[in-house]
Amino acid sequence: MTTVDNGVNVQALLEARQALKGAPEAAQFTWRATSTWRKGVHSTTTIQNFFGLGAEQSHKSEAVFDADHPEVFAAEDNGITPIEYLLVGLASCLTAGVASVAQNRGIQLRSVESTVEGNHDIRGILGDGEVRNGFNDIKVTFNIDADASKEEIEALVAQSQKRSAVFDALTNPTDVTVEVA
């Protein structure tokens, strides 16, 4: 039998799931991002610390993301738009999920590519009250090469979608509070 290695430590994930059943308070995480305005519609967001497992935690290194709008929006295009970061999150989460599920099911992946497209009528963000501000719809297309049948690959994607935190946040109501300190 060939050993499957997609780079996911499924045993550690299964052990964590079991351990958290007995300590649900440790499963409560708070993720944080801090954004600083630069100029125009350009901002820089950093991510370093988060809360989880009952204590403050840190990533190995700080992640820095620039967001802006393209020149066709009369901006300087110093980074992708904030709504494109939403696509990044969805693509990353679903793709990681495919790798995790494949590892757990003993399916060797050779390549996984997801393309995420969001259709957006920008009249909403320009002040047209009749048009919503966000995406009208989002489409995810996977191209997966694996030692598996088409049906098994479709099942990987379905399970990834079922377990995706980003997919859940996009498709179910999430309370969002905005405050001024």
Backbone as a chain_set.jsonl record, in Angstrom:
{"seq": "MTTVDNGVNVQALLEARQALKGAPEAAQFTWRATSTWRKGVHSTTTIQNFFGLGAEQSHKSEAVFDADHPEVFAAEDNGITPIEYLLVGLASCLTAGVASVAQNRGIQLRSVESTVEGNHDIRGILGDGEVRNGFNDIKVTFNIDADASKEEIEALVAQSQKRSAVFDALTNPTDVTVEVA", "coords": {"N": [[0.84, -1.19, 0.0], [0.54, 2.219, -0.818], [1.847, 5.056, 0.788], [0.047, 7.9, 1.672], [0.704, 11.295, 1.306], [-0.135, 14.392, 1.791], [0.758, 16.487, 3.153], [-0.65, 17.145, 5.439], [-1.283, 16.928, 8.832], [-3.272, 14.843, 9.866], [-3.783, 13.166, 12.021], [-3.073, 14.711, 14.265], [-5.039, 16.682, 14.057], [-7.384, 15.176, 14.44], [-6.923, 14.286, 17.047], [-6.945, 16.754, 18.37], [-9.609, 17.502, 17.934], [-10.897, 15.55, 19.486], [-9.846, 16.126, 22.052], [-10.875, 18.71, 22.464], [-13.56, 18.212, 22.715], [-13.908, 17.626, 25.373], [-13.209, 20.009, 26.51], [-14.645, 22.492, 25.703], [-14.452, 25.29, 26.003], [-11.838, 25.91, 25.39], [-11.849, 25.787, 22.688], [-12.707, 28.159, 21.745], [-11.865, 30.729, 19.761], [-10.405, 33.903, 18.963], [-9.841, 35.787, 16.278], [-7.721, 38.303, 14.899], [-7.303, 41.384, 13.148], [-5.544, 44.282, 12.235], [-6.028, 47.366, 10.839], [-4.553, 50.052, 9.074], [-5.024, 53.255, 7.837], [-3.608, 54.617, 4.907], [-3.456, 56.407, 2.568], [-5.77, 58.076, 0.493], [-7.733, 55.477, -0.703], [-6.166, 53.486, 0.21], [-5.007, 51.074, 2.448], [-3.192, 49.421, 5.084], [-3.055, 46.283, 6.465], [-2.369, 44.379, 9.328], [-1.595, 41.211, 10.734], [-1.011, 39.358, 13.559], [-1.309, 38.441, 16.304], [-3.549, 36.283, 18.143], [-6.32, 34.882, 19.976], [-6.653, 31.803, 21.587], [-7.206, 28.397, 22.643], [-7.442, 29.082, 25.271], [-5.612, 31.113, 25.804], [-3.457, 33.916, 24.902], [-2.049, 33.876, 21.666], [0.468, 33.679, 19.064], [1.214, 34.135, 15.613], [3.921, 32.699, 13.674], [5.204, 34.75, 12.325], [4.528, 38.209, 11.607], [1.892, 39.003, 9.416], [1.392, 41.001, 6.558], [-0.811, 43.008, 4.75], [-1.688, 44.825, 1.927], [-4.301, 46.893, 0.894], [-6.224, 48.339, -1.665], [-7.686, 50.222, -4.315], [-8.201, 49.641, -7.818], [-6.635, 51.457, -10.581], [-8.655, 52.108, -12.394], [-10.66, 52.823, -10.73], [-9.992, 55.318, -9.97], [-7.884, 55.257, -8.161], [-4.733, 54.339, -6.568], [-3.877, 51.717, -6.821], [-2.363, 50.067, -4.997], [-2.617, 47.58, -3.947], [-4.674, 44.614, -3.729], [-8.303, 44.802, -3.926], [-10.427, 45.22, -1.024], [-12.669, 43.496, -1.188], [-11.722, 41.541, -2.871], [-9.96, 40.259, -1.177], [-11.739, 38.796, 0.303], [-12.361, 36.797, -1.54], [-9.853, 35.579, -1.647], [-9.697, 34.506, 0.941], [-11.818, 32.64, 0.87], [-11.024, 30.926, -1.252], [-8.563, 29.968, -0.24], [-9.341, 28.684, 2.144], [-11.159, 26.665, 1.289], [-9.46, 25.213, -0.422], [-7.442, 24.343, 1.323], [-9.048, 22.728, 2.882], [-9.739, 20.692, 1.072], [-7.247, 19.407, 0.824], [-6.899, 18.483, 3.459], [-9.131, 16.778, 3.852], [-8.67, 14.931, 1.813], [-6.262, 13.794, 2.702], [-7.152, 12.577, 5.07], [-8.886, 10.7, 3.991], [-7.219, 9.075, 2.616], [-6.391, 9.731, 0.026], [-4.219, 10.518, -2.502], [-3.07, 13.611, -3.514], [-2.104, 15.305, -6.474], [-2.223, 17.795, -7.64], [-3.972, 20.777, -6.84], [-6.17, 23.251, -7.709], [-7.999, 26.136, -7.216], [-10.377, 28.33, -8.526], [-11.846, 31.345, -7.913], [-14.575, 33.359, -8.456], [-16.208, 36.43, -8.174], [-19.152, 38.112, -8.782], [-19.912, 41.483, -9.11], [-21.727, 44.345, -8.75], [-20.782, 47.48, -8.937], [-22.178, 49.802, -8.518], [-23.533, 49.973, -6.117], [-21.583, 50.451, -4.052], [-20.915, 52.932, -4.867], [-22.965, 54.483, -4.089], [-25.589, 54.015, -5.001], [-28.59, 53.318, -3.829], [-30.306, 51.273, -4.54], [-28.892, 49.074, -5.255], [-27.08, 46.36, -4.008], [-24.155, 46.415, -1.858], [-22.244, 44.41, -1.81], [-20.991, 41.252, -3.204], [-22.91, 39.838, -5.883], [-23.062, 37.191, -6.5], [-21.019, 34.272, -6.015], [-18.668, 32.127, -7.5], [-17.025, 29.037, -7.339], [-14.518, 27.13, -8.755], [-12.997, 24.054, -9.045], [-9.969, 22.46, -9.989], [-8.677, 19.466, -9.904], [-6.149, 17.115, -9.556], [-5.777, 13.882, -8.791], [-5.308, 10.7, -7.133], [-7.926, 9.414, -7.521], [-11.428, 8.84, -8.151], [-13.768, 10.739, -10.192], [-16.106, 11.061, -8.733], [-15.188, 10.646, -6.117], [-13.488, 12.838, -5.868], [-15.337, 14.92, -6.129], [-16.711, 14.453, -3.759], [-14.697, 15.064, -1.91], [-14.477, 17.847, -2.291], [-17.079, 18.61, -1.572], [-17.104, 17.919, 1.159], [-15.082, 19.582, 2.093], [-16.261, 22.073, 1.641], [-18.379, 21.828, 3.422], [-17.067, 21.949, 5.885], [-15.747, 24.372, 5.885], [-14.783, 27.358, 7.387], [-14.819, 29.909, 6.263], [-16.555, 29.669, 4.057], [-18.871, 29.122, 5.509], [-19.142, 31.551, 6.975], [-19.695, 33.289, 4.882], [-22.079, 32.323, 3.81], [-23.968, 32.111, 5.767], [-25.787, 34.028, 8.184], [-23.811, 36.35, 9.983], [-23.116, 37.971, 12.94], [-22.066, 41.273, 12.987], [-20.366, 43.8, 14.553], [-19.763, 47.221, 14.649], [-17.762, 49.649, 16.034], [-16.812, 52.786, 17.541], [-13.918, 53.675, 19.123]], "CA": [[0.0, 0.0, 0.0], [1.284, 3.456, -0.929], [1.565, 6.042, 1.83], [-0.468, 9.17, 1.166], [1.268, 12.449, 2.001], [-0.55, 15.684, 1.254], [1.303, 17.505, 4.039], [-1.604, 17.486, 6.49], [-1.188, 16.045, 9.985], [-4.66, 14.528, 10.213], [-3.82, 12.58, 13.363], [-3.087, 15.818, 15.227], [-6.359, 17.325, 13.972], [-8.358, 14.275, 15.075], [-6.653, 14.333, 18.487], [-7.424, 18.053, 18.84], [-11.076, 17.432, 17.976], [-11.264, 14.729, 20.641], [-9.498, 16.858, 23.268], [-11.76, 19.863, 22.611], [-14.885, 17.746, 23.156], [-13.924, 17.713, 26.827], [-12.851, 21.362, 26.936], [-15.163, 23.368, 24.636], [-14.015, 26.675, 26.181], [-10.535, 26.048, 24.72], [-12.094, 25.862, 21.242], [-13.149, 29.513, 21.415], [-10.756, 31.52, 19.23], [-10.666, 35.246, 18.476], [-8.86, 36.175, 15.26], [-7.627, 39.764, 14.875], [-6.595, 42.093, 12.078], [-5.488, 45.717, 12.518], [-5.86, 48.084, 9.575], [-4.128, 51.449, 9.183], [-5.219, 54.027, 6.611], [-2.379, 55.207, 4.376], [-3.781, 57.586, 1.755], [-6.836, 57.728, -0.444], [-8.432, 54.267, -0.255], [-5.111, 52.518, 0.51], [-4.783, 50.749, 3.856], [-2.32, 48.285, 5.358], [-3.584, 45.477, 7.558], [-1.416, 43.434, 9.887], [-2.128, 40.124, 11.548], [0.069, 38.737, 14.324], [-1.764, 37.742, 17.504], [-4.918, 35.799, 18.24], [-6.616, 34.207, 21.225], [-7.158, 30.45, 21.4], [-6.766, 27.41, 23.631], [-7.472, 29.715, 26.577], [-4.516, 32.053, 26.021], [-2.987, 34.671, 23.744], [-1.156, 33.126, 20.784], [1.053, 34.475, 17.992], [1.721, 33.471, 14.416], [5.389, 32.721, 13.621], [5.608, 36.091, 11.894], [3.429, 39.108, 11.285], [1.489, 39.055, 8.01], [1.038, 42.374, 6.184], [-1.623, 43.024, 3.54], [-2.093, 46.13, 1.423], [-5.561, 46.929, 0.15], [-6.437, 49.593, -2.374], [-8.573, 50.018, -5.448], [-7.439, 49.78, -9.073], [-6.606, 52.778, -11.212], [-9.94, 52.387, -13.043], [-11.498, 53.408, -9.68], [-9.318, 56.575, -9.63], [-7.029, 55.003, -7.001], [-3.332, 54.101, -6.921], [-3.662, 50.276, -7.044], [-1.272, 49.593, -4.147], [-2.946, 46.242, -3.466], [-5.982, 44.16, -4.207], [-9.426, 45.428, -3.234], [-10.868, 44.456, 0.144], [-13.599, 42.423, -1.547], [-10.912, 40.447, -3.428], [-9.449, 39.489, -0.039], [-12.784, 37.828, 0.625], [-12.15, 35.671, -2.458], [-8.626, 34.914, -1.197], [-10.051, 33.716, 2.119], [-12.64, 31.502, 0.473], [-10.195, 30.001, -2.037], [-7.577, 29.354, 0.648], [-10.006, 27.793, 3.094], [-11.667, 25.479, 0.585], [-8.332, 24.447, -0.942], [-6.86, 23.662, 2.484], [-9.989, 21.68, 3.267], [-9.585, 19.575, 0.139], [-6.03, 18.687, 1.204], [-7.14, 17.806, 4.735], [-10.073, 15.672, 3.65], [-7.99, 13.919, 0.996], [-5.316, 13.086, 3.576], [-7.937, 11.733, 5.973], [-9.505, 9.616, 3.226], [-6.183, 8.283, 1.954], [-6.324, 10.079, -1.397], [-3.033, 11.306, -2.831], [-3.251, 14.737, -4.429], [-0.967, 15.751, -7.271], [-2.39, 19.241, -7.743], [-5.3, 21.342, -6.537], [-6.289, 24.667, -8.033], [-9.366, 26.654, -7.151], [-10.583, 29.662, -9.085], [-13.029, 31.929, -7.285], [-15.03, 34.563, -9.143], [-17.34, 37.097, -7.553], [-19.793, 39.126, -9.621], [-20.117, 42.632, -8.244], [-22.234, 45.572, -9.368], [-20.163, 48.497, -8.083], [-23.038, 50.975, -8.292], [-23.892, 50.003, -4.699], [-20.558, 51.139, -3.262], [-20.869, 54.318, -5.337], [-24.078, 55.214, -3.498], [-26.913, 53.656, -5.521], [-29.302, 52.597, -2.775], [-31.078, 50.161, -5.096], [-27.958, 47.996, -5.571], [-26.338, 45.947, -2.809], [-22.741, 46.772, -1.874], [-21.382, 43.235, -1.926], [-21.116, 40.37, -4.358], [-24.22, 39.293, -6.254], [-22.872, 35.744, -6.39], [-19.63, 33.811, -6.056], [-18.533, 30.794, -8.095], [-15.743, 28.386, -7.084], [-14.267, 26.013, -9.666], [-11.794, 23.295, -8.688], [-9.29, 21.586, -10.932], [-7.946, 18.589, -8.985], [-5.523, 15.912, -10.09], [-5.576, 13.021, -7.623], [-5.529, 9.266, -7.298], [-9.318, 9.25, -7.091], [-12.437, 8.965, -9.202], [-14.459, 12.032, -10.23], [-17.061, 11.07, -7.621], [-14.421, 10.82, -4.873], [-13.018, 14.226, -5.867], [-16.514, 15.744, -5.821], [-16.987, 14.265, -2.33], [-13.677, 15.853, -1.196], [-14.868, 19.258, -2.379], [-18.308, 18.783, -0.782], [-16.755, 17.877, 2.582], [-14.324, 20.804, 2.349], [-17.269, 23.138, 1.704], [-19.156, 21.613, 4.646], [-16.241, 22.27, 7.051], [-15.05, 25.647, 5.683], [-15.218, 28.495, 8.205], [-15.069, 31.065, 5.4], [-17.796, 29.38, 3.342], [-19.944, 29.294, 6.485], [-19.321, 32.976, 7.273], [-20.272, 33.946, 3.711], [-23.393, 31.802, 3.422], [-24.864, 32.171, 6.924], [-25.693, 35.335, 8.851], [-22.793, 36.528, 11.012], [-23.263, 39.26, 13.604], [-20.917, 42.155, 12.859], [-20.532, 45.019, 15.327], [-18.781, 48.258, 14.325], [-17.742, 50.621, 17.13], [-15.781, 53.81, 17.552], [-13.299, 53.661, 20.466]], "C": [[0.88, 1.247, 0.0], [0.873, 4.404, 0.193], [1.125, 7.345, 1.169], [0.133, 10.298, 1.986], [0.893, 13.725, 1.261], [-0.088, 16.817, 2.164], [0.384, 17.932, 5.159], [-1.488, 16.456, 7.606], [-2.601, 15.773, 10.508], [-4.754, 13.96, 11.621], [-3.867, 13.67, 14.431], [-4.438, 16.528, 15.229], [-7.431, 16.477, 14.653], [-8.174, 14.259, 16.596], [-7.137, 15.648, 19.083], [-8.95, 18.057, 18.947], [-11.544, 16.667, 19.2], [-10.999, 15.479, 21.948], [-10.465, 18.016, 23.512], [-13.195, 19.467, 22.959], [-15.014, 17.872, 24.664], [-13.591, 19.091, 27.362], [-13.322, 22.368, 25.89], [-14.734, 24.833, 24.779], [-12.671, 26.923, 25.487], [-10.692, 26.186, 23.205], [-12.532, 27.256, 20.795], [-11.932, 30.357, 21.025], [-11.253, 32.911, 18.837], [-9.522, 35.615, 17.54], [-8.874, 37.686, 15.152], [-6.857, 40.253, 13.656], [-6.65, 43.574, 12.423], [-5.149, 46.452, 11.227], [-5.52, 49.549, 9.837], [-4.309, 52.124, 7.831], [-3.902, 54.65, 6.201], [-2.674, 56.514, 3.647], [-4.858, 57.168, 0.777], [-7.622, 56.545, 0.083], [-7.436, 53.133, 0.026], [-5.002, 52.324, 2.021], [-3.842, 49.552, 3.941], [-2.861, 47.574, 6.584], [-2.522, 44.491, 8.012], [-2.147, 42.4, 10.733], [-0.952, 39.448, 12.235], [-0.487, 37.856, 15.44], [-3.215, 37.31, 17.388], [-5.086, 35.134, 19.593], [-7.157, 32.827, 20.906], [-6.538, 29.498, 22.403], [-6.613, 28.045, 25.011], [-6.384, 30.74, 26.83], [-4.219, 32.83, 24.742], [-1.974, 33.824, 22.975], [-0.587, 34.092, 19.751], [1.387, 33.589, 16.809], [3.247, 33.538, 14.463], [5.911, 34.096, 13.228], [4.365, 36.903, 11.577], [3.154, 39.06, 9.788], [0.996, 40.471, 7.714], [0.329, 42.34, 4.83], [-1.975, 44.457, 3.165], [-3.386, 45.986, 0.643], [-5.715, 48.317, -0.456], [-7.501, 49.319, -3.425], [-7.766, 50.228, -6.718], [-7.526, 51.194, -9.64], [-7.922, 53.123, -11.899], [-10.97, 52.912, -12.038], [-10.907, 54.729, -9.2], [-8.49, 56.431, -8.349], [-5.628, 54.653, -7.494], [-2.978, 52.634, -7.129], [-2.436, 49.743, -6.297], [-1.508, 48.19, -3.596], [-4.287, 45.841, -4.029], [-7.086, 44.841, -3.4], [-9.825, 44.593, -2.019], [-11.806, 43.299, -0.215], [-12.87, 41.258, -2.227], [-10.27, 39.621, -2.314], [-10.47, 38.467, 0.439], [-12.657, 36.59, -0.26], [-10.907, 34.876, -2.072], [-8.944, 33.993, -0.019], [-10.84, 32.476, 1.754], [-11.82, 30.475, -0.29], [-9.215, 29.255, -1.136], [-8.209, 28.333, 1.577], [-10.498, 26.519, 2.415], [-10.532, 24.6, 0.066], [-7.635, 23.685, 0.185], [-7.749, 22.511, 2.931], [-9.893, 20.464, 2.367], [-8.361, 18.746, 0.523], [-6.233, 17.892, 2.487], [-8.045, 16.595, 4.57], [-9.427, 14.552, 2.834], [-7.022, 13.112, 1.847], [-6.065, 12.112, 4.478], [-8.543, 10.53, 5.254], [-8.488, 8.775, 2.455], [-6.084, 8.522, 0.46], [-5.111, 10.964, -1.637], [-3.382, 12.381, -3.852], [-1.965, 14.965, -5.207], [-1.019, 17.262, -7.459], [-3.832, 19.608, -7.418], [-5.246, 22.818, -6.889], [-7.752, 25.055, -7.931], [-9.368, 28.059, -7.739], [-11.898, 30.177, -8.522], [-13.34, 33.238, -7.996], [-16.233, 35.125, -8.415], [-17.878, 38.164, -8.482], [-20.283, 40.26, -8.727], [-20.574, 43.828, -9.072], [-21.771, 46.723, -8.484], [-21.018, 49.744, -7.876], [-23.439, 51.09, -6.825], [-22.875, 50.765, -3.865], [-20.383, 52.593, -3.696], [-22.102, 55.12, -4.907], [-25.453, 54.917, -4.042], [-27.603, 52.759, -4.499], [-30.128, 51.413, -3.255], [-30.211, 48.93, -5.365], [-27.183, 47.633, -4.311], [-24.86, 46.271, -2.974], [-21.826, 45.591, -2.18], [-21.597, 42.444, -3.195], [-22.56, 39.969, -4.601], [-24.19, 37.777, -6.132], [-21.386, 35.446, -6.486], [-19.628, 32.4, -6.615], [-17.123, 30.279, -7.818], [-15.626, 27.205, -8.031], [-12.951, 25.358, -9.271], [-11.286, 22.52, -9.887], [-8.353, 20.741, -10.071], [-7.435, 17.373, -9.735], [-5.165, 15.044, -8.883], [-5.779, 11.565, -8.006], [-6.927, 8.941, -6.785], [-10.234, 9.392, -8.291], [-13.045, 10.366, -9.154], [-15.414, 12.152, -9.05], [-16.345, 11.282, -6.289], [-13.906, 12.255, -4.759], [-14.179, 15.17, -5.551], [-16.868, 15.642, -4.335], [-15.963, 15.016, -1.469], [-14.085, 17.315, -1.141], [-16.113, 19.518, -1.528], [-17.998, 18.802, 0.716], [-15.952, 19.116, 2.977], [-15.285, 21.977, 2.518], [-18.045, 23.045, 3.016], [-18.395, 22.069, 5.892], [-15.561, 23.637, 6.966], [-15.63, 26.764, 6.546], [-15.568, 29.695, 7.334], [-16.356, 30.861, 4.602], [-18.989, 29.604, 4.276], [-20.207, 30.77, 6.765], [-19.967, 33.722, 6.119], [-21.715, 33.531, 3.433], [-24.402, 31.763, 4.565], [-24.715, 33.529, 7.59], [-24.631, 35.316, 9.95], [-22.998, 37.9, 11.622], [-21.966, 40.047, 13.466], [-21.233, 43.437, 13.614], [-19.417, 45.986, 14.947], [-18.887, 49.338, 15.392], [-16.67, 51.669, 16.874], [-15.239, 53.859, 18.968], [-13.122, 55.066, 20.986]], "O": [[1.86, 1.316, 0.742], [-0.311, 4.533, 0.505], [1.756, 7.824, 0.227], [0.084, 10.27, 3.215], [1.504, 14.092, 0.257], [-0.485, 17.968, 1.981], [0.606, 18.975, 5.775], [-1.584, 15.254, 7.36], [-3.056, 16.397, 11.467], [-5.711, 14.247, 12.34], [-4.623, 13.56, 15.396], [-4.927, 16.93, 16.285], [-8.287, 17.005, 15.361], [-9.152, 14.221, 17.342], [-7.682, 15.661, 20.187], [-9.512, 18.551, 19.925], [-12.482, 17.086, 19.877], [-11.837, 15.467, 22.85], [-10.836, 18.275, 24.657], [-13.964, 20.296, 23.445], [-16.087, 18.185, 25.18], [-13.683, 19.316, 28.569], [-12.5, 23.029, 25.255], [-14.66, 25.547, 23.78], [-12.404, 28.04, 25.043], [-9.778, 26.647, 22.522], [-12.707, 27.502, 19.602], [-11.08, 30.657, 21.86], [-12.402, 33.066, 18.423], [-8.374, 35.74, 17.967], [-9.93, 38.3, 15.298], [-5.901, 39.626, 13.201], [-7.69, 44.071, 12.856], [-4.119, 46.197, 10.603], [-6.114, 50.198, 10.699], [-3.818, 51.641, 6.81], [-3.159, 55.155, 7.043], [-2.212, 57.583, 4.046], [-4.859, 56.039, 0.287], [-8.13, 56.595, 1.204], [-7.817, 51.964, 0.074], [-4.916, 53.293, 2.776], [-3.713, 48.776, 2.995], [-3.095, 48.196, 7.62], [-1.859, 43.85, 7.196], [-3.17, 42.683, 11.357], [-0.006, 39.015, 11.576], [-0.173, 36.668, 15.514], [-4.0, 37.892, 16.639], [-4.103, 34.854, 20.279], [-8.028, 32.688, 20.046], [-5.467, 29.766, 22.947], [-5.783, 27.623, 25.816], [-6.235, 31.203, 27.961], [-4.66, 32.462, 23.653], [-1.144, 33.141, 23.573], [-1.102, 35.197, 19.582], [1.792, 32.439, 16.973], [3.808, 34.343, 15.207], [6.935, 34.55, 13.738], [3.294, 36.357, 11.312], [4.085, 39.075, 8.983], [0.275, 41.066, 8.514], [0.811, 41.718, 3.883], [-2.496, 45.211, 3.986], [-3.542, 45.071, -0.165], [-5.38, 49.327, 0.162], [-8.143, 48.27, -3.4], [-6.75, 50.923, -6.697], [-8.364, 52.002, -9.239], [-8.28, 54.298, -11.986], [-12.031, 53.393, -12.434], [-11.279, 55.216, -8.132], [-8.403, 57.364, -7.551], [-5.366, 54.669, -8.697], [-1.87, 52.335, -7.575], [-1.586, 49.065, -6.874], [-0.675, 47.672, -2.853], [-4.953, 46.618, -4.714], [-6.835, 45.387, -2.326], [-9.585, 43.385, -1.993], [-11.735, 42.235, 0.399], [-13.336, 40.12, -2.172], [-10.055, 38.42, -2.479], [-10.104, 37.396, 0.923], [-12.825, 35.466, 0.212], [-10.899, 33.648, -2.158], [-8.512, 32.841, 0.011], [-10.571, 31.388, 2.262], [-11.909, 29.28, -0.009], [-9.057, 28.041, -1.262], [-7.671, 27.243, 1.772], [-10.274, 25.418, 2.919], [-10.631, 23.374, 0.109], [-7.279, 22.518, 0.022], [-7.259, 21.448, 3.312], [-9.957, 19.33, 2.841], [-8.428, 17.517, 0.545], [-5.785, 16.749, 2.586], [-7.756, 15.517, 5.089], [-9.616, 13.372, 3.127], [-6.963, 11.888, 1.732], [-5.66, 10.96, 4.63], [-8.695, 9.462, 5.848], [-8.867, 7.862, 1.721], [-5.731, 7.614, -0.293], [-4.991, 12.036, -1.043], [-3.921, 12.089, -4.919], [-0.868, 14.833, -4.662], [0.014, 17.932, -7.441], [-4.769, 18.855, -7.685], [-4.373, 23.546, -6.418], [-8.629, 24.392, -8.486], [-8.473, 28.863, -7.477], [-12.935, 29.524, -8.642], [-12.482, 34.112, -8.121], [-17.166, 34.395, -8.078], [-17.129, 39.034, -8.925], [-20.969, 40.037, -7.73], [-19.875, 44.262, -9.988], [-22.311, 46.921, -7.396], [-20.625, 50.647, -7.137], [-23.665, 52.197, -6.337], [-23.243, 51.623, -3.064], [-19.777, 53.391, -2.981], [-22.272, 56.275, -5.298], [-26.422, 55.521, -3.582], [-27.243, 51.594, -4.329], [-30.604, 50.626, -2.437], [-30.736, 47.859, -5.669], [-26.681, 48.519, -3.619], [-24.368, 46.389, -4.096], [-20.749, 45.768, -2.748], [-22.275, 42.881, -4.125], [-23.336, 39.784, -3.663], [-25.168, 37.157, -5.714], [-20.601, 36.259, -6.973], [-20.47, 31.577, -6.258], [-16.143, 30.992, -8.032], [-16.53, 26.372, -8.104], [-11.92, 26.022, -9.174], [-12.059, 21.996, -10.689], [-7.349, 21.244, -9.567], [-8.176, 16.696, -10.447], [-4.344, 15.435, -8.054], [-6.341, 11.245, -9.053], [-7.093, 8.283, -5.757], [-9.871, 9.982, -9.309], [-12.853, 11.095, -8.181], [-15.523, 13.214, -8.439], [-16.835, 12.014, -5.429], [-13.891, 12.822, -3.666], [-14.013, 16.118, -4.784], [-17.276, 16.629, -3.724], [-16.316, 15.548, -0.416], [-14.047, 17.945, -0.084], [-16.191, 20.536, -0.84], [-18.562, 19.607, 1.458], [-16.125, 19.641, 4.077], [-15.133, 22.781, 3.438], [-18.332, 24.062, 3.647], [-19.01, 22.527, 6.855], [-14.86, 24.022, 7.901], [-16.816, 27.08, 6.452], [-16.515, 30.422, 7.635], [-17.162, 31.784, 4.484], [-19.99, 30.202, 3.883], [-21.361, 31.2, 6.791], [-20.707, 34.682, 6.338], [-22.487, 34.313, 2.878], [-25.565, 31.418, 4.354], [-23.635, 34.118, 7.564], [-24.564, 34.38, 10.746], [-23.05, 38.896, 10.899], [-20.891, 39.542, 13.791], [-22.244, 44.086, 13.349], [-18.247, 45.603, 14.928], [-19.966, 49.881, 15.631], [-15.745, 51.458, 16.091], [-15.997, 54.059, 19.917], [-12.62, 55.255, 22.094]]}, "num_chains": 1, "name": "protein.A"}
